Short mmCIF file of C-alpha atoms and ligand atoms in Angstrom, two decimals:
data_model
loop_
_atom_site.label_atom_id
_atom_site.label_comp_id
_atom_site.label_asym_id
_atom_site.label_seq_id
_atom_site.Cartn_x
_atom_site.Cartn_y
_atom_site.Cartn_z
CA MET L 1 -10.54 -36.22 -21.27
CA SER L 2 -12.76 -32.94 -20.46
CA LEU L 3 -11.27 -29.26 -20.54
CA ALA L 4 -11.92 -29.25 -16.62
CA ASP L 5 -9.89 -32.38 -16.13
CA LYS L 6 -7.17 -30.68 -18.02
CA ILE L 7 -6.92 -28.23 -15.48
CA SER L 8 -4.17 -28.68 -13.20
CA ARG L 9 -4.69 -30.29 -9.79
CA GLN L 10 -3.41 -27.64 -8.01
CA VAL L 11 -5.70 -25.01 -9.34
CA GLN L 12 -8.72 -27.64 -9.14
CA SER L 13 -8.00 -27.76 -5.38
CA ILE L 14 -8.36 -24.31 -4.75
CA PRO L 15 -11.66 -22.67 -3.98
CA ARG L 16 -12.98 -19.47 -5.53
CA SER L 17 -13.06 -16.62 -3.26
CA GLY L 18 -15.93 -16.43 -0.92
CA ILE L 19 -16.10 -12.67 -1.38
CA ARG L 20 -16.43 -13.13 -5.16
CA ASP L 21 -19.06 -15.69 -4.66
CA PHE L 22 -20.95 -13.34 -2.48
CA PHE L 23 -20.46 -10.31 -4.86
CA GLU L 24 -22.35 -12.18 -7.75
CA LEU L 25 -25.31 -12.18 -5.92
CA VAL L 26 -25.04 -8.35 -5.39
CA LEU L 27 -24.12 -8.01 -9.02
CA GLY L 28 -27.52 -7.07 -10.74
CA ARG L 29 -29.25 -5.80 -7.95
CA ASP L 30 -29.65 -1.90 -8.02
CA ASP L 31 -29.00 0.57 -5.07
CA VAL L 32 -27.12 -1.79 -2.84
CA ILE L 33 -25.52 -0.17 0.05
CA SER L 34 -21.88 -2.18 0.14
CA LEU L 35 -19.88 -2.73 3.21
CA GLY L 36 -18.28 -5.31 1.33
CA VAL L 37 -15.41 -4.61 -0.86
CA GLY L 38 -11.99 -3.93 1.37
CA GLU L 39 -10.83 -0.63 -0.41
CA PRO L 40 -11.05 3.03 0.47
CA ASP L 41 -13.82 4.92 -0.82
CA PHE L 42 -11.48 7.65 -1.25
CA SER L 43 -9.81 8.34 -4.67
CA ALA L 44 -5.87 8.28 -4.54
CA PRO L 45 -5.19 11.91 -3.49
CA TRP L 46 -4.88 14.50 -6.18
CA HIS L 47 -1.09 15.21 -5.87
CA ILE L 48 -0.48 11.45 -6.64
CA ARG L 49 -2.93 11.30 -9.60
CA GLU L 50 -1.15 14.10 -10.81
CA ALA L 51 2.20 12.71 -10.53
CA ALA L 52 1.26 9.95 -12.46
CA ILE L 53 -0.45 12.06 -15.13
CA PHE L 54 2.82 14.21 -15.55
CA SER L 55 4.65 10.88 -15.82
CA LEU L 56 2.51 10.09 -18.83
CA GLU L 57 2.72 13.44 -20.32
CA ARG L 58 6.44 13.12 -20.29
CA GLY L 59 6.05 9.94 -22.19
CA GLU L 60 7.42 7.74 -19.63
CA THR L 61 6.10 4.37 -20.71
CA SER L 62 8.97 2.19 -20.74
CA TYR L 63 9.92 -0.92 -18.71
CA THR L 64 11.85 -0.21 -15.55
CA SER L 65 14.34 -1.99 -13.94
CA ASN L 66 12.95 -5.75 -12.84
CA LEU L 67 13.48 -4.48 -9.07
CA GLY L 68 11.64 -1.36 -9.64
CA LEU L 69 12.78 2.43 -10.10
CA GLU L 70 15.99 3.04 -8.28
CA LYS L 71 14.45 6.39 -6.67
CA LEU L 72 11.29 4.41 -5.45
CA ARG L 73 13.39 1.80 -4.17
CA ARG L 74 15.65 4.29 -2.06
CA ALA L 75 12.30 6.20 -1.07
CA ILE L 76 10.77 2.74 0.03
CA SER L 77 14.22 1.77 2.03
CA GLY L 78 13.75 5.69 3.85
CA TYR L 79 9.72 5.19 4.66
CA VAL L 80 10.19 1.38 5.92
CA ALA L 81 13.28 2.66 7.95
CA GLY L 82 11.10 5.69 9.47
CA HIS L 83 7.72 3.55 9.57
CA PHE L 84 9.01 0.31 11.07
CA GLY L 85 12.62 1.03 12.27
CA VAL L 86 14.05 -1.48 9.93
CA GLU L 87 16.89 -0.78 7.56
CA TYR L 88 17.04 -2.53 4.12
CA SER L 89 19.54 -1.75 1.10
CA ALA L 90 17.57 -0.31 -1.68
CA ASP L 91 19.83 -2.15 -3.99
CA ARG L 92 19.81 -5.83 -2.50
CA GLU L 93 16.79 -5.94 -0.26
CA VAL L 94 13.72 -4.19 -1.84
CA LEU L 95 11.55 -5.32 -4.61
CA VAL L 96 8.87 -3.22 -6.21
CA THR L 97 5.90 -5.50 -6.96
CA VAL L 98 2.25 -5.63 -8.43
CA GLY L 99 0.51 -5.17 -5.17
CA VAL L 100 1.13 -6.89 -2.01
CA SER L 101 -0.58 -9.58 -3.83
CA GLU L 102 2.09 -10.61 -6.24
CA ALA L 103 4.57 -10.15 -3.24
CA LEU L 104 2.63 -12.62 -1.38
CA ASP L 105 2.94 -15.13 -4.45
CA LEU L 106 6.53 -14.47 -4.83
CA ALA L 107 7.28 -15.00 -1.27
CA CYS L 108 5.74 -18.20 -1.31
CA ARG L 109 7.10 -19.42 -4.34
CA ALA L 110 10.57 -18.33 -3.41
CA ILE L 111 10.71 -20.09 -0.10
CA LEU L 112 8.34 -23.47 -0.34
CA ASN L 113 9.34 -26.84 -1.56
CA PRO L 114 6.53 -29.26 -2.54
CA GLY L 115 5.18 -30.37 0.91
CA ASP L 116 6.51 -27.46 3.36
CA GLU L 117 4.16 -26.49 5.94
CA PHE L 118 3.16 -22.94 6.11
CA ILE L 119 1.26 -21.42 9.13
CA TYR L 120 -1.10 -18.78 9.11
CA HIS L 121 -3.71 -17.52 11.61
CA GLU L 122 -7.53 -17.41 10.59
CA PRO L 123 -9.95 -15.97 10.04
CA CYS L 124 -7.46 -13.98 7.52
CA TYR L 125 -7.21 -12.62 4.03
CA VAL L 126 -8.81 -14.84 1.56
CA SER L 127 -5.35 -15.29 -0.60
CA TYR L 128 -2.93 -16.84 1.85
CA ASP L 129 -4.15 -20.32 1.96
CA PRO L 130 -4.56 -20.63 -1.99
CA SER L 131 -1.05 -18.86 -2.37
CA VAL L 132 0.51 -21.43 -0.21
CA THR L 133 -1.29 -24.37 -2.14
CA LEU L 134 -0.14 -22.97 -5.67
CA ALA L 135 3.40 -22.98 -4.39
CA TYR L 136 2.89 -26.43 -3.63
CA GLY L 137 3.07 -26.03 0.29
CA VAL L 138 0.79 -27.19 2.75
CA PRO L 139 -1.23 -24.47 4.32
CA VAL L 140 -1.91 -25.01 8.47
CA PRO L 141 -4.41 -22.72 9.97
CA VAL L 142 -3.90 -21.63 13.28
CA PRO L 143 -7.19 -20.11 14.97
CA ALA L 144 -7.03 -16.19 16.26
CA ARG L 145 -9.98 -16.35 18.44
CA PRO L 146 -12.77 -14.06 19.30
CA GLU L 147 -11.80 -14.17 23.23
CA ASP L 148 -8.24 -13.14 22.31
CA GLY L 149 -9.59 -10.10 20.21
CA PHE L 150 -8.60 -12.36 17.22
CA ALA L 151 -4.78 -11.93 17.91
CA VAL L 152 -2.53 -15.08 17.50
CA ARG L 153 -0.84 -16.83 20.59
CA ALA L 154 2.72 -18.32 20.16
CA ALA L 155 1.76 -21.38 22.23
CA GLU L 156 -1.07 -21.86 19.31
CA ILE L 157 1.62 -21.47 16.80
CA GLU L 158 4.15 -23.78 18.66
CA LYS L 159 1.56 -26.72 18.87
CA ARG L 160 1.27 -26.86 14.72
CA ILE L 161 5.21 -26.66 14.41
CA THR L 162 6.62 -30.05 12.70
CA PRO L 163 9.90 -30.67 11.25
CA LYS L 164 8.07 -29.77 7.80
CA THR L 165 6.97 -26.20 9.15
CA ARG L 166 9.00 -23.77 6.87
CA ALA L 167 7.43 -20.45 7.47
CA VAL L 168 4.56 -18.40 9.53
CA MET L 169 2.42 -15.63 8.00
CA LEU L 170 1.34 -12.60 10.18
CA ASN L 171 -0.94 -10.00 9.16
CA PHE L 172 -1.66 -7.36 11.83
CA PRO L 173 -3.79 -5.17 11.59
CA THR L 174 -5.70 -8.25 10.03
CA ASN L 175 -8.11 -8.50 7.31
CA PRO L 176 -11.10 -9.16 8.45
CA THR L 177 -11.02 -8.59 12.00
CA GLY L 178 -9.26 -5.61 12.56
CA ALA L 179 -7.08 -7.01 15.04
CA VAL L 180 -3.72 -5.70 16.19
CA MET L 181 -0.80 -7.38 18.25
CA GLY L 182 1.37 -5.33 20.78
CA ARG L 183 5.23 -5.93 21.23
CA ALA L 184 5.26 -8.21 24.18
CA GLU L 185 2.70 -10.71 22.32
CA LEU L 186 4.97 -10.74 19.15
CA GLU L 187 7.93 -10.97 20.86
CA GLU L 188 6.98 -14.40 21.93
CA ILE L 189 6.15 -15.34 18.45
CA ALA L 190 9.69 -13.84 17.28
CA GLU L 191 11.23 -16.08 20.06
CA LEU L 192 9.64 -19.20 18.65
CA CYS L 193 10.30 -18.67 15.06
CA VAL L 194 14.16 -18.23 15.91
CA ALA L 195 14.21 -21.04 18.11
CA LYS L 196 12.68 -23.15 15.43
CA ASP L 197 14.61 -21.54 12.64
CA LEU L 198 11.16 -20.56 10.81
CA ILE L 199 10.86 -17.73 8.11
CA VAL L 200 7.76 -15.26 8.75
CA ILE L 201 5.92 -13.33 6.07
CA SER L 202 4.62 -10.32 7.55
CA ASP L 203 1.68 -8.67 5.69
CA GLU L 204 2.03 -4.83 6.81
CA ILE L 205 -0.63 -3.47 4.31
CA TYR L 206 -2.67 -1.78 7.03
CA SER L 207 0.13 -0.94 9.47
CA GLU L 208 -0.39 2.85 8.89
CA LEU L 209 -4.00 2.51 9.82
CA VAL L 210 -4.07 2.10 13.46
CA TYR L 211 -6.42 4.18 15.62
CA ASP L 212 -5.78 4.04 19.52
CA GLU L 213 -4.05 6.33 21.94
CA GLY L 214 -0.74 5.28 22.63
CA TYR L 215 -0.73 2.08 20.65
CA ARG L 216 2.14 2.03 17.83
CA HIS L 217 2.30 -0.46 15.53
CA VAL L 218 5.24 -3.02 15.58
CA SER L 219 6.59 -5.05 12.73
CA ILE L 220 7.87 -8.46 13.76
CA ALA L 221 10.93 -7.56 11.50
CA ALA L 222 11.88 -4.92 14.25
CA LEU L 223 12.15 -7.64 16.72
CA PRO L 224 15.62 -9.04 17.88
CA GLY L 225 16.64 -11.80 15.66
CA MET L 226 13.90 -11.18 12.92
CA ARG L 227 15.11 -8.90 10.42
CA ASP L 228 17.16 -11.74 8.65
CA ARG L 229 14.26 -14.09 8.79
CA THR L 230 11.26 -11.77 7.93
CA ILE L 231 9.80 -11.06 4.50
CA LEU L 232 8.62 -7.86 5.12
CA LEU L 233 5.18 -7.15 2.72
CA HIS L 234 3.68 -3.77 2.19
CA GLY L 235 2.00 -1.56 -0.54
CA PHE L 236 0.26 1.55 -1.36
CA SER L 237 -3.28 -0.04 -1.81
CA LYS L 238 -4.81 0.83 1.62
CA ALA L 239 -3.20 3.70 3.58
CA PHE L 240 -2.65 5.76 0.24
CA ALA L 241 -6.19 4.57 -1.27
CA MET L 242 -4.28 3.41 -4.55
CA THR L 243 -5.88 -0.04 -5.00
CA GLY L 244 -6.02 0.61 -8.69
CA PHE L 245 -2.60 1.58 -9.36
CA ARG L 246 -1.32 -2.09 -8.15
CA LEU L 247 1.75 -1.45 -6.33
CA GLY L 248 3.39 -3.05 -3.54
CA TYR L 249 6.86 -3.94 -2.41
CA SER L 250 8.68 -6.49 -0.35
CA CYS L 251 11.83 -5.98 1.63
CA ALA L 252 13.84 -9.26 2.70
CA PRO L 253 17.67 -10.46 2.76
CA PRO L 254 19.40 -10.30 -0.37
CA GLU L 255 19.05 -14.13 -0.79
CA ILE L 256 15.47 -14.07 -0.56
CA THR L 257 15.04 -10.83 -2.70
CA GLU L 258 17.30 -12.22 -5.44
CA ALA L 259 14.89 -15.49 -5.36
CA MET L 260 11.79 -13.43 -5.87
CA MET L 261 13.22 -11.09 -8.36
CA LYS L 262 13.98 -14.38 -10.30
CA ILE L 263 10.40 -15.37 -10.48
CA HIS L 264 9.14 -11.60 -10.99
CA GLN L 265 11.56 -11.07 -13.77
CA TYR L 266 9.78 -13.96 -15.67
CA SER L 267 6.37 -13.84 -14.60
CA MET L 268 5.86 -9.85 -14.33
CA LEU L 269 9.03 -8.21 -15.84
CA CYS L 270 8.20 -5.29 -13.69
CA ALA L 271 5.69 -3.15 -12.11
CA PRO L 272 4.20 -0.36 -14.18
CA ILE L 273 6.13 2.79 -14.53
CA THR L 274 3.07 5.01 -14.01
CA SER L 275 2.33 3.44 -10.62
CA GLN L 276 5.80 3.49 -9.55
CA VAL L 277 6.00 7.19 -10.18
CA ALA L 278 2.94 7.80 -8.47
CA ALA L 279 4.17 5.63 -5.51
CA LEU L 280 7.12 7.76 -5.17
CA GLU L 281 5.08 11.10 -4.78
CA ALA L 282 3.11 9.05 -2.24
CA LEU L 283 6.06 8.34 -0.22
CA GLU L 284 7.36 11.70 -0.53
CA HIS L 285 4.54 14.08 0.18
CA GLY L 286 1.45 11.73 1.05
CA ALA L 287 1.74 11.53 4.85
CA PRO L 288 -0.68 14.33 5.65
CA SER L 289 -3.53 12.75 3.13
CA VAL L 290 -2.76 9.54 4.95
CA GLU L 291 -3.36 10.97 8.57
CA ALA L 292 -6.66 12.66 7.11
CA MET L 293 -7.82 9.56 6.08
CA ARG L 294 -7.05 7.68 9.11
CA ARG L 295 -8.72 10.23 11.56
CA ASP L 296 -12.04 9.81 9.42
CA TYR L 297 -11.50 6.13 9.51
CA ARG L 298 -11.37 6.13 13.06
CA ARG L 299 -14.67 7.97 13.58
CA ARG L 300 -16.39 5.67 11.32
CA ARG L 301 -14.97 3.04 13.18
CA ASP L 302 -16.17 4.19 16.44
CA LEU L 303 -19.63 4.91 15.18
CA ILE L 304 -20.10 1.33 13.63
CA VAL L 305 -18.85 -0.76 16.43
CA ARG L 306 -21.03 1.54 18.87
CA GLU L 307 -24.15 0.94 16.97
CA PHE L 308 -23.54 -2.79 16.51
CA ASN L 309 -23.18 -3.21 19.94
CA ALA L 310 -26.23 -1.03 20.87
CA MET L 311 -28.37 -3.35 18.56
CA GLY L 312 -26.99 -6.60 20.27
CA LEU L 313 -24.62 -7.57 17.81
CA PRO L 314 -21.18 -7.88 19.84
CA CYS L 315 -18.69 -6.01 18.21
CA HIS L 316 -14.85 -5.90 19.44
CA LEU L 317 -13.30 -2.79 18.85
CA PRO L 318 -10.64 -3.14 15.91
CA GLY L 319 -7.28 -1.71 16.87
CA GLY L 320 -6.56 -1.02 12.97
CA ALA L 321 -7.43 -1.92 9.17
CA PHE L 322 -11.29 -0.55 8.06
CA TYR L 323 -13.29 -3.93 9.17
CA ALA L 324 -15.64 -4.20 11.72
CA PHE L 325 -16.28 -7.87 12.65
CA PRO L 326 -19.67 -8.30 14.33
CA ASP L 327 -20.68 -11.26 16.00
CA ILE L 328 -24.10 -12.64 14.88
CA ARG L 329 -24.22 -15.75 16.27
CA GLY L 330 -27.16 -14.60 18.94
CA THR L 331 -29.32 -14.36 15.76
CA GLY L 332 -29.42 -18.17 15.22
CA LEU L 333 -28.35 -17.82 11.46
CA ASP L 334 -24.89 -18.77 9.89
CA SER L 335 -23.08 -15.94 8.31
CA LYS L 336 -24.18 -17.13 4.69
CA ALA L 337 -27.67 -16.99 5.63
CA PHE L 338 -27.59 -13.70 7.79
CA ALA L 339 -25.57 -11.85 4.80
CA THR L 340 -27.90 -13.10 2.17
CA GLY L 341 -31.01 -12.37 4.19
CA LEU L 342 -29.83 -8.74 5.04
CA LEU L 343 -28.98 -8.51 1.10
CA GLU L 344 -32.45 -9.72 0.05
CA SER L 345 -34.43 -7.71 2.71
CA GLN L 346 -32.49 -4.60 3.34
CA ASN L 347 -30.18 -4.13 0.18
CA VAL L 348 -27.16 -3.81 2.54
CA ALA L 349 -24.05 -6.12 1.52
CA ALA L 350 -21.18 -7.36 3.98
CA VAL L 351 -19.08 -10.29 3.53
CA PRO L 352 -19.89 -13.87 5.39
CA GLY L 353 -17.22 -14.44 7.85
CA ASP L 354 -16.79 -17.72 6.60
CA ALA L 355 -15.23 -16.34 3.57
CA PHE L 356 -12.19 -15.91 5.77
CA GLY L 357 -11.71 -19.32 7.22
CA PRO L 358 -14.02 -21.53 9.30
CA GLY L 359 -12.98 -19.38 12.06
CA GLY L 360 -15.07 -16.39 10.63
CA GLU L 361 -18.52 -18.49 10.90
CA GLY L 362 -20.76 -16.57 12.94
CA PHE L 363 -19.12 -13.35 12.02
CA LEU L 364 -19.34 -10.79 9.19
CA ARG L 365 -17.21 -8.56 7.78
CA CYS L 366 -18.25 -4.84 7.41
CA CYS L 367 -15.63 -2.32 5.68
CA TYR L 368 -16.31 1.03 7.06
CA ALA L 369 -14.09 2.66 4.30
CA THR L 370 -17.50 3.96 3.15
CA ASP L 371 -19.23 7.24 3.37
CA VAL L 372 -20.33 7.72 6.93
CA GLU L 373 -24.08 8.67 5.45
CA LEU L 374 -24.24 5.11 3.90
CA ILE L 375 -22.57 3.54 6.86
CA LYS L 376 -25.50 5.12 8.97
CA GLU L 377 -28.36 3.84 6.39
CA ALA L 378 -26.48 0.52 6.41
CA LEU L 379 -26.89 0.31 10.06
CA GLY L 380 -30.47 1.27 9.82
CA GLY L 381 -30.92 -1.74 7.40
CA PHE L 382 -29.03 -4.11 10.20
CA ARG L 383 -31.62 -2.96 12.73
CA ARG L 384 -34.66 -3.66 10.66
CA PHE L 385 -33.10 -7.04 9.72
CA LEU L 386 -32.65 -7.98 13.16
CA ALA L 387 -36.25 -6.84 13.85
CA GLU L 388 -37.30 -9.12 10.98
CA VAL L 389 -35.58 -12.24 12.16
CA GLY L 390 -36.17 -11.82 15.88
CA GLY L 391 -32.48 -11.19 16.83
N1 PLP X 401 -3.03 -8.21 2.09
C1 PLP X 401 -4.35 -7.98 2.82
C2 PLP X 401 -4.57 -8.38 4.16
C3 PLP X 401 -5.25 -7.33 2.13
O1 PLP X 401 -6.59 -7.21 2.74
C4 PLP X 401 -5.42 -7.13 0.75
C5 PLP X 401 -6.29 -6.65 -0.01
O2 PLP X 401 -7.40 -6.50 0.64
C6 PLP X 401 -3.88 -7.52 -0.17
C7 PLP X 401 -3.01 -8.08 0.55
C8 PLP X 401 -3.75 -6.93 -1.42
O3 PLP X 401 -3.11 -6.21 -1.50
P1 PLP X 401 -2.66 -5.39 -2.69
O4 PLP X 401 -3.69 -4.51 -3.33
O5 PLP X 401 -1.46 -4.49 -2.50
O6 PLP X 401 -2.40 -6.61 -3.83
#
């Protein structure tokens, strides 16, 4: 038996991330302008970095409780109550994790039995489908269509519910489309989940980054009947520009938190103490920095979306996150050919939409959490490439 055959079937069955594959092409090229990686171009605010430095200076280098530092859990509970309007007990319902990535894995492993079906809207963040598969669940995609602004419809979810359906995944604002959903649309999904007794995992990682006047982010956890059937996932990577700190958390009823904690204590033990101290500082004093970054992203969003539309690549106005998702179907190229051609001809990198599922084919994900001058240069590259391919 070859070594490749000794790899578990579950792992063999999941693909490598299409983002990684594309970025292997980018590596090794000089001077690429990248709209590719989904992370802020800002460093974490200085006071947050300083809190981490001071913590190290004090010699705080130990494990923490499995659940996370008590002070941090209390701060998370207060923040979530203010930001989402949902109350969670810091002692029994908050778990500090290594990013939303770990929280997602724990949530899937905590609730899925082999063969349980898990519905998610697609195109979506690359981890959902593999996380379900690795937990021996069956991923069931639901299309989130461009004509609906990439929102997901309750009726589409309902069509895919079977006796084996265990859970529904929601992520608004969405990576890669920037889609948001209003209260009324979410209420329909909430009613369905209550009627069918389903759990919802709600990935709220972009929830601070919403841009439109009068739009207020609503978490499905805050809707009637949902608090006790939702696993709310959130973290510090995006709004606080803390990707490298690798810190996130889940808020869920005690039974689910306890189940997730059991896995976490054996697989991770606890999140790093330095990052937890930095996260506490972020929650206590980070709001002005988050607001300043949000305003900046909004200006960049307006610029990039206006320019894509002007050059003939239709682009819906993303209500949140920091991704534009222009439609390149009019060029006659598929998204891989477009992204590869753009990279080779103009040294501009954007991720082919099909990396986020088949529903992303015909689109490109362009992260605008990038310096505005670089965005302008990248847009120049798009224009020249379109002229080359006659689009
Ligand atoms: N969820 C979504 C929708 C994301 O876009 C990302 C990162 O790109 C993550 C989760 C991972 O977040 P973390 O850095 O907290 O692991």
